[in-house]
Coordinates of C-alpha atoms in Angstrom, one line a residue:
X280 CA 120.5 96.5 67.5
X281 CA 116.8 97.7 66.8
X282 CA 114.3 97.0 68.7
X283 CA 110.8 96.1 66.9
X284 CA 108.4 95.1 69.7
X285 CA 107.9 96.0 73.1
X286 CA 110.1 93.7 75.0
X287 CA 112.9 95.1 76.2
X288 CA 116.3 94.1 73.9
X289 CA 118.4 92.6 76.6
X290 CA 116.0 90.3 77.8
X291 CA 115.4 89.4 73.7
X292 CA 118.6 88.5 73.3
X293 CA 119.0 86.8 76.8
X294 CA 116.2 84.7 75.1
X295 CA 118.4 83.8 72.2
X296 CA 121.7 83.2 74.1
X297 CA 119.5 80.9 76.7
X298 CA 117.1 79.7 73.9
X299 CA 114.6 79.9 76.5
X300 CA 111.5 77.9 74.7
X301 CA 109.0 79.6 77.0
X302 CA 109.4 82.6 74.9
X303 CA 108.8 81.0 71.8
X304 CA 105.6 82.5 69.8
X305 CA 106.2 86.2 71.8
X306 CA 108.4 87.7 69.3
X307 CA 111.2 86.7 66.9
X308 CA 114.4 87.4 65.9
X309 CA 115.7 88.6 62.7
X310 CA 119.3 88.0 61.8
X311 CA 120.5 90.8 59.1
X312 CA 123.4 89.2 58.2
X313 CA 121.4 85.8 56.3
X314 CA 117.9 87.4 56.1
X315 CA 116.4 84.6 58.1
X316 CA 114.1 85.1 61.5
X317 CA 113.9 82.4 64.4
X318 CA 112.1 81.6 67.3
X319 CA 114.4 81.6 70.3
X320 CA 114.8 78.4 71.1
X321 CA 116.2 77.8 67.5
X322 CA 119.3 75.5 67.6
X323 CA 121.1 77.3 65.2
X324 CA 124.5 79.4 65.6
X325 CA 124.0 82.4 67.3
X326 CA 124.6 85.5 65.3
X327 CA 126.6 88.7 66.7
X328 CA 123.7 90.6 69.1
X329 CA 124.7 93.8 66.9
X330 CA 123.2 92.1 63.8
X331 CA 120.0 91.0 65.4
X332 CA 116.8 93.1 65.2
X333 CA 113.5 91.7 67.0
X334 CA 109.7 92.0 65.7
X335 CA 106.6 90.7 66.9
X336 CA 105.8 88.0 65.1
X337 CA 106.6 86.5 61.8
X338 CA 104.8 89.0 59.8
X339 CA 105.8 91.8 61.1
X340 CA 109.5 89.9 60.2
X341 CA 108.1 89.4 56.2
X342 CA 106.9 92.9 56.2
X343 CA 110.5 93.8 56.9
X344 CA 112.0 91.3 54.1
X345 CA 113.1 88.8 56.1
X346 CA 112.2 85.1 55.4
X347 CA 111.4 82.5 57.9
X348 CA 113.7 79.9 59.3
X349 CA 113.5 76.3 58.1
X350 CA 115.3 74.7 61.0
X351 CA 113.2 75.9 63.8
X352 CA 110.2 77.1 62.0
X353 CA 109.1 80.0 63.9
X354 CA 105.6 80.5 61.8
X355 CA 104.5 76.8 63.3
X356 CA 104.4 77.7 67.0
X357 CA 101.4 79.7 67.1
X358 CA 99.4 76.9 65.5
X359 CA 101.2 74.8 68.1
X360 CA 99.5 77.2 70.7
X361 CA 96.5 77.0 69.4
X362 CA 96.7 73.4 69.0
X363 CA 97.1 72.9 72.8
X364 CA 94.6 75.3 73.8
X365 CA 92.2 73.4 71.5
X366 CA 92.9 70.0 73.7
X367 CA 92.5 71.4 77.0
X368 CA 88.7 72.4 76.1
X369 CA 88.3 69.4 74.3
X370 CA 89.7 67.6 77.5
X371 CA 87.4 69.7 79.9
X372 CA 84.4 69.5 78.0
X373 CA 84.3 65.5 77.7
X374 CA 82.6 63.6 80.2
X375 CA 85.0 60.8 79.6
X376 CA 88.4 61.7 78.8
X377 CA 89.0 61.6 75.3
X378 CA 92.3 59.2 73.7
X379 CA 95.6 60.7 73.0
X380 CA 94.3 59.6 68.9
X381 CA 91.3 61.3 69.0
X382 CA 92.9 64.5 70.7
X383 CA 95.7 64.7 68.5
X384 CA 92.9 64.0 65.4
X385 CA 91.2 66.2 66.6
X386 CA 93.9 68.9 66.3
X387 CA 95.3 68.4 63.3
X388 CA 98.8 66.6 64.6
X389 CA 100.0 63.4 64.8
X390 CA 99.5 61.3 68.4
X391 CA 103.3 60.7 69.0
X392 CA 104.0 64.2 68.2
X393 CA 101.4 66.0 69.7
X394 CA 102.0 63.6 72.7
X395 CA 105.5 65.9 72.5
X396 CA 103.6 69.1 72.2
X397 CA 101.3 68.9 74.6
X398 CA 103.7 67.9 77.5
X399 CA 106.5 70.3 76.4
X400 CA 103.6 73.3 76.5
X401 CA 101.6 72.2 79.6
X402 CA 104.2 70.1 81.7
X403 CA 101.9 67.1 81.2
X404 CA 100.8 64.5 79.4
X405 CA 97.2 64.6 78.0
X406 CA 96.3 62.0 80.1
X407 CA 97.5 63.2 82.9
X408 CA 96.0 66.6 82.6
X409 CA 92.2 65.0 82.1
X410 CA 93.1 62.5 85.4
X411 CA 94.4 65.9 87.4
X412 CA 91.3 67.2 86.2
X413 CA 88.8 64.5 87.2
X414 CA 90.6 64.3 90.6
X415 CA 89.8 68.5 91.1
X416 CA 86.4 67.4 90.1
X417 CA 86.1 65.0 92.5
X418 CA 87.4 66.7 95.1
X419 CA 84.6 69.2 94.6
X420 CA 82.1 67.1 94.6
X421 CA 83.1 65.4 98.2
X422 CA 83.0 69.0 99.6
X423 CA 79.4 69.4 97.7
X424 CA 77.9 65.8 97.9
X425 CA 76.4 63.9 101.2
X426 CA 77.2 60.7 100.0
X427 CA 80.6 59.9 98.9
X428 CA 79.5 57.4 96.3
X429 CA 77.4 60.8 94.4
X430 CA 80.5 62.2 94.2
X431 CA 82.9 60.2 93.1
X432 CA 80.5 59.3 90.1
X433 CA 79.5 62.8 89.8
X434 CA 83.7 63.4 88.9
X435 CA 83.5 61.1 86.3
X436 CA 84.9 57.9 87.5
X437 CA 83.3 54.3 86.2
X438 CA 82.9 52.9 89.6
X439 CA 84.3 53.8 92.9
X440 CA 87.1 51.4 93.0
X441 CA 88.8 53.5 90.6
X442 CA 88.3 56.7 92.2
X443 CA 89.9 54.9 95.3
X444 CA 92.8 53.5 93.3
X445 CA 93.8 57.2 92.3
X446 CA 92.5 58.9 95.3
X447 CA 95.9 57.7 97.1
X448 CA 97.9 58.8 94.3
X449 CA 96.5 61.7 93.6
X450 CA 94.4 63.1 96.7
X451 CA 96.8 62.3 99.5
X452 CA 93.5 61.1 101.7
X453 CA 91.0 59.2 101.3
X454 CA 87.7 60.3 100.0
X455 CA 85.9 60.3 103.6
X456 CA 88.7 62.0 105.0
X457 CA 88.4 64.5 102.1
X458 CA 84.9 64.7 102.6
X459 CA 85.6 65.6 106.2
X460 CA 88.0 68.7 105.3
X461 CA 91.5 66.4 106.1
X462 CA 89.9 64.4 109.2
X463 CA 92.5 61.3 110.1
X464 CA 95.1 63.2 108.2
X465 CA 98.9 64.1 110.4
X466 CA 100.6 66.6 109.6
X467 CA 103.7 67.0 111.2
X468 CA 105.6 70.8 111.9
X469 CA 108.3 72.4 113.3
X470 CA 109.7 76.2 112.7
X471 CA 113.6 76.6 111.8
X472 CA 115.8 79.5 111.6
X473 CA 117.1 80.3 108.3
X474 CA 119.1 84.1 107.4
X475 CA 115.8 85.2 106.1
X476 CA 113.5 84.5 109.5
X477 CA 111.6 81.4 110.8
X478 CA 110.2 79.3 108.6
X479 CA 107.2 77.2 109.2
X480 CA 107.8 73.3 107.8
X481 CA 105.4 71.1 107.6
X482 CA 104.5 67.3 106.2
X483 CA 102.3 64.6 105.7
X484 CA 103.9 61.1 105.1
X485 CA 103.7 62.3 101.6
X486 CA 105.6 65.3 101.8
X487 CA 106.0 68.9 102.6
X488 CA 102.4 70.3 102.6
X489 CA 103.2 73.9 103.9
X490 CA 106.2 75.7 103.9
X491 CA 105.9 79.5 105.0
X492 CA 107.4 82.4 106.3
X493 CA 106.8 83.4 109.8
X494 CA 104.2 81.4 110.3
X495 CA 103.9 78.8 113.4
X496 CA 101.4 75.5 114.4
X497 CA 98.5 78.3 114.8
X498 CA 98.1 79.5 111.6
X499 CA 98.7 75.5 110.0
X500 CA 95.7 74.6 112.1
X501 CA 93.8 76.9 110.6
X502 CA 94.7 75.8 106.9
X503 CA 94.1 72.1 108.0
X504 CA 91.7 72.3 110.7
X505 CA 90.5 69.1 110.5
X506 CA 94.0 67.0 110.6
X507 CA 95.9 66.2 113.4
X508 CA 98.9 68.4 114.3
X509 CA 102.0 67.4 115.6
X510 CA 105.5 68.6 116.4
X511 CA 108.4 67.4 114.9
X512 CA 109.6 63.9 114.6
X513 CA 113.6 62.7 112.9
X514 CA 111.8 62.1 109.5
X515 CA 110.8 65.8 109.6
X516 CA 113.7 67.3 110.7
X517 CA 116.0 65.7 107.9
X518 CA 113.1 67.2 105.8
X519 CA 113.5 70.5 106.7
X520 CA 117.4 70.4 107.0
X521 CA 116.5 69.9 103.0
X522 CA 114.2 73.0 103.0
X523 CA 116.7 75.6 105.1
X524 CA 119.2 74.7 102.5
X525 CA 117.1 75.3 100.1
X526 CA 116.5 78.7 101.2
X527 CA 119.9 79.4 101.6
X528 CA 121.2 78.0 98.3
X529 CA 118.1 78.3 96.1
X530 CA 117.4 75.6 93.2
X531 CA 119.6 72.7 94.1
X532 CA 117.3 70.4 95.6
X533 CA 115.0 69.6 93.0
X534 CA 113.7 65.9 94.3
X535 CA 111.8 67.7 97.5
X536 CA 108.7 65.2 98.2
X537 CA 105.2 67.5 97.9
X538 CA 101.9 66.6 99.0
X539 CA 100.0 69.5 97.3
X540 CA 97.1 69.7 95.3
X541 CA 95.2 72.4 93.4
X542 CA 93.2 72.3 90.2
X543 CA 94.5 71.0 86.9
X544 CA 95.5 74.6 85.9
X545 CA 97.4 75.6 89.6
X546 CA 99.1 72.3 89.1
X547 CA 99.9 73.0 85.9
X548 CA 101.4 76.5 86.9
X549 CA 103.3 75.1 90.0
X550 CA 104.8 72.7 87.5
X551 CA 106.2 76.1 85.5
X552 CA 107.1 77.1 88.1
X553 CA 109.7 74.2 89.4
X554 CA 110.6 74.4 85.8
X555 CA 112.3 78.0 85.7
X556 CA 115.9 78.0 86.3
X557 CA 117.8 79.4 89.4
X558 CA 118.8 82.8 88.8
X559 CA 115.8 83.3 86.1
X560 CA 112.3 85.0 85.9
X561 CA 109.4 84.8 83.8
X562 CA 106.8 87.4 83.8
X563 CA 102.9 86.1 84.8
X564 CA 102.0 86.3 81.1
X565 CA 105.2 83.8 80.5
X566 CA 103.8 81.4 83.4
X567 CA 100.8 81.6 81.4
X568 CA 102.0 80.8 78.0
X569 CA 104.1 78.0 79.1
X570 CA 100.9 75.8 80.4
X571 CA 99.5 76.8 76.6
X572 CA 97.1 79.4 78.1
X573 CA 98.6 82.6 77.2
X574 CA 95.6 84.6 77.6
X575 CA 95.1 83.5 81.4
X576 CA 97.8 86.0 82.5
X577 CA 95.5 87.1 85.9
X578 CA 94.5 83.2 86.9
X579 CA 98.1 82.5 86.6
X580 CA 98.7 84.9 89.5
X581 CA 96.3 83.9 91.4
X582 CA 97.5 80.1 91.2
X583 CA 100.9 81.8 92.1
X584 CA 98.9 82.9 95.4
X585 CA 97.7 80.0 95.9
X586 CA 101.2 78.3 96.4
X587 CA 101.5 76.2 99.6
X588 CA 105.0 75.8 99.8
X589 CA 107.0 78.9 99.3
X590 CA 110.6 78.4 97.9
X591 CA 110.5 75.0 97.3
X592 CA 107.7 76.0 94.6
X593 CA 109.6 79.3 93.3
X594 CA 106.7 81.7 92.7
X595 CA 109.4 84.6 93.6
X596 CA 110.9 84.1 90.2
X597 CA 107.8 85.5 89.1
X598 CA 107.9 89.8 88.3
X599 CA 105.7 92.0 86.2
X600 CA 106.2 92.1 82.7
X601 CA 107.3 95.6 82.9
X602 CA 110.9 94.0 84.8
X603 CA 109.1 95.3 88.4
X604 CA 109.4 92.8 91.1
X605 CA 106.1 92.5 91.7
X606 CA 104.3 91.7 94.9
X607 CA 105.2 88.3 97.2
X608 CA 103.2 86.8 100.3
X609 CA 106.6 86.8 102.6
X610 CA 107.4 90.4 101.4
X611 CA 109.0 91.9 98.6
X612 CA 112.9 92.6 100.3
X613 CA 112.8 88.3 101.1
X614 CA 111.9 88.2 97.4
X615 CA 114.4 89.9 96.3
X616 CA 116.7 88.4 98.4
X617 CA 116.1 84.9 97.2
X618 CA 116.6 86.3 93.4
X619 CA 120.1 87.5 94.5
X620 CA 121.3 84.9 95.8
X621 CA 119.9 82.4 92.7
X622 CA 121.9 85.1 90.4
X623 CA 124.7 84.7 92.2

């Protein structure tokens, strides 16, 4: 098998075998044996690896005489890409969020299908990415504004009611105690032995709001220094029976409650994230692509950083796109550690 591009072959045809969609518009695959090329998610029958060559892009594909597939038309998912990227600065531009219609108009795509697009790119719905990003908006503004009222209508909502209607839902506090960085807030902690050191886990009646490494109430206070603190309590420790096993057996506990929140793009990234399988990685400038933002390979990073609850949110299946490891906030051996035991 030749290899056309920079990415390395095995993880090409890893791609292929997996027909990993997150890889889709980073190269292609050529099959000798029909002529044809493919994204990697194609659905159709796998060749031999031996016959399989990888370029590019499409071009570089035609340039070699191949022709492009009809089943899973590869050409079509950079316009897709663009597509998306188009709506997100439509989104963030608009003072009131724009319809799924005049989006998807807007775009060139149908609603229904680029309702499909959209969420399969981002992890979201349209909607749901312009109400993520009024929410950031208006949780800006509280930390800005004197009054409330300023802010909320500063964010964008009609009238405050509706800001308090979603503020529940989407804050986890309400707007004064927002305003008054978490005031009226519990949080509730413990720290539990797992094989790969203590592990700091703590919740709001939401859910899990911190989980770290070798961290203890001290350091929680400081992220949350306006909430009250407590130890323990039976809800919690059932909770974080649910996170040590989580550390020990990576990726099978998939309905872990979260009360985290970040802008629309971290959100958007952490959502990625949860979406790699166990025993998989993507490299930052995959994260990146996946939300339909492939050219915000550094800000996916940083929103990997800024991940409050470590493991349960799997920023360690996260390395360089050279295959390195990369760096991680517990330490690079626990990082490791977690990836073997996923591949196992």
């Amino acid at each position: 098998m030749t290899q056309q591009t920079t990415i390395d072959p095995d993880t090409a045809w890893a791609a292929f075998v997996a027909r990993n969609r997150s890889l889709d518009g980073h190269f292609v695959g050529a099959v000798k044996t029909t002529g044809i090329y493919c994204k990697p998610s194609c659905p159709a029958r796998r060749p031999l690896r031996e016959n399989m060559s990888f370029y590019s892009d499409g071009a570089a594909a035609r340039a070699a005489g191949y022709r492009a597939c009809l089943r899973c038309k590869p050409d079509e998912v950079g316009r897709d890409r663009i597509a998306v990227a188009k709506a997100i600065a439509l989104i963030e531009q608009a003072e009131d969020a724009p319809s799924l219609d005049a989006v998807a108009s807007a775009v060139g795509y149908a609603p229904h299908h680029f309702h499909r697009l959209f969420k399969r790119a981002t992890g979201i719905t349209p909607a749901a990415y312009a109400r993520s990003l009024k929410s950031t908006r208006a949780g800006d503004a509280l930390t800005r504004e004197d009054r409330v009222a300023d802010a909320i209508y500063d964010a964008g909502y009609s009238a405050p009611s509706r800001f308090y209607d979603h503020a529940g839902k989407r804050l986890g506090m309400t707007p004064s105690a927002w305003q008054r960085g978490g005031a009226g807030v519990t949080i509730r902690w413990t720290v539990a032995d797992t094989s790969l050191g203590k592990l700091l886990v703590a919740a709001t009646k939401k859910g899990l709001c911190r989980v770290s490494f070798d961290e203890g109430p001290l350091e929680l206070a400081e992220r949350f220094p306006a909430a009250e603190i407590v130890e323990g309590g039976a809800a919690l420790a059932q909770l974080a029976a649910r996170v040590v096993a989580e550390v020990e057996t990576p990726g099978r506990d998939r309905d872990l409650p979260l009360d985290v929140q970040g802008t629309a793009f971290q959100e958007a990234i952490w959502q990625a994230l949860r979406r790699i399988p166990p025993g998989e990685t993507r490299s930052y400038g995959e994260l990146a692509a996946a939300i339909g933002k492939p050219g915000a390979v550094r800000a996916a990073g940083t929103a990997c950083g800024a991940n409050n609850v470590a493991v349960v949110i799997p920023c360690h299946r996260v390395q360089r796109a050279d295959g390195s490891i990369g760096g991680y906030a517990y330490g690079v051996e626990r990082k490791r550690a977690l990836l073997k035991r996923e591949g196992e």
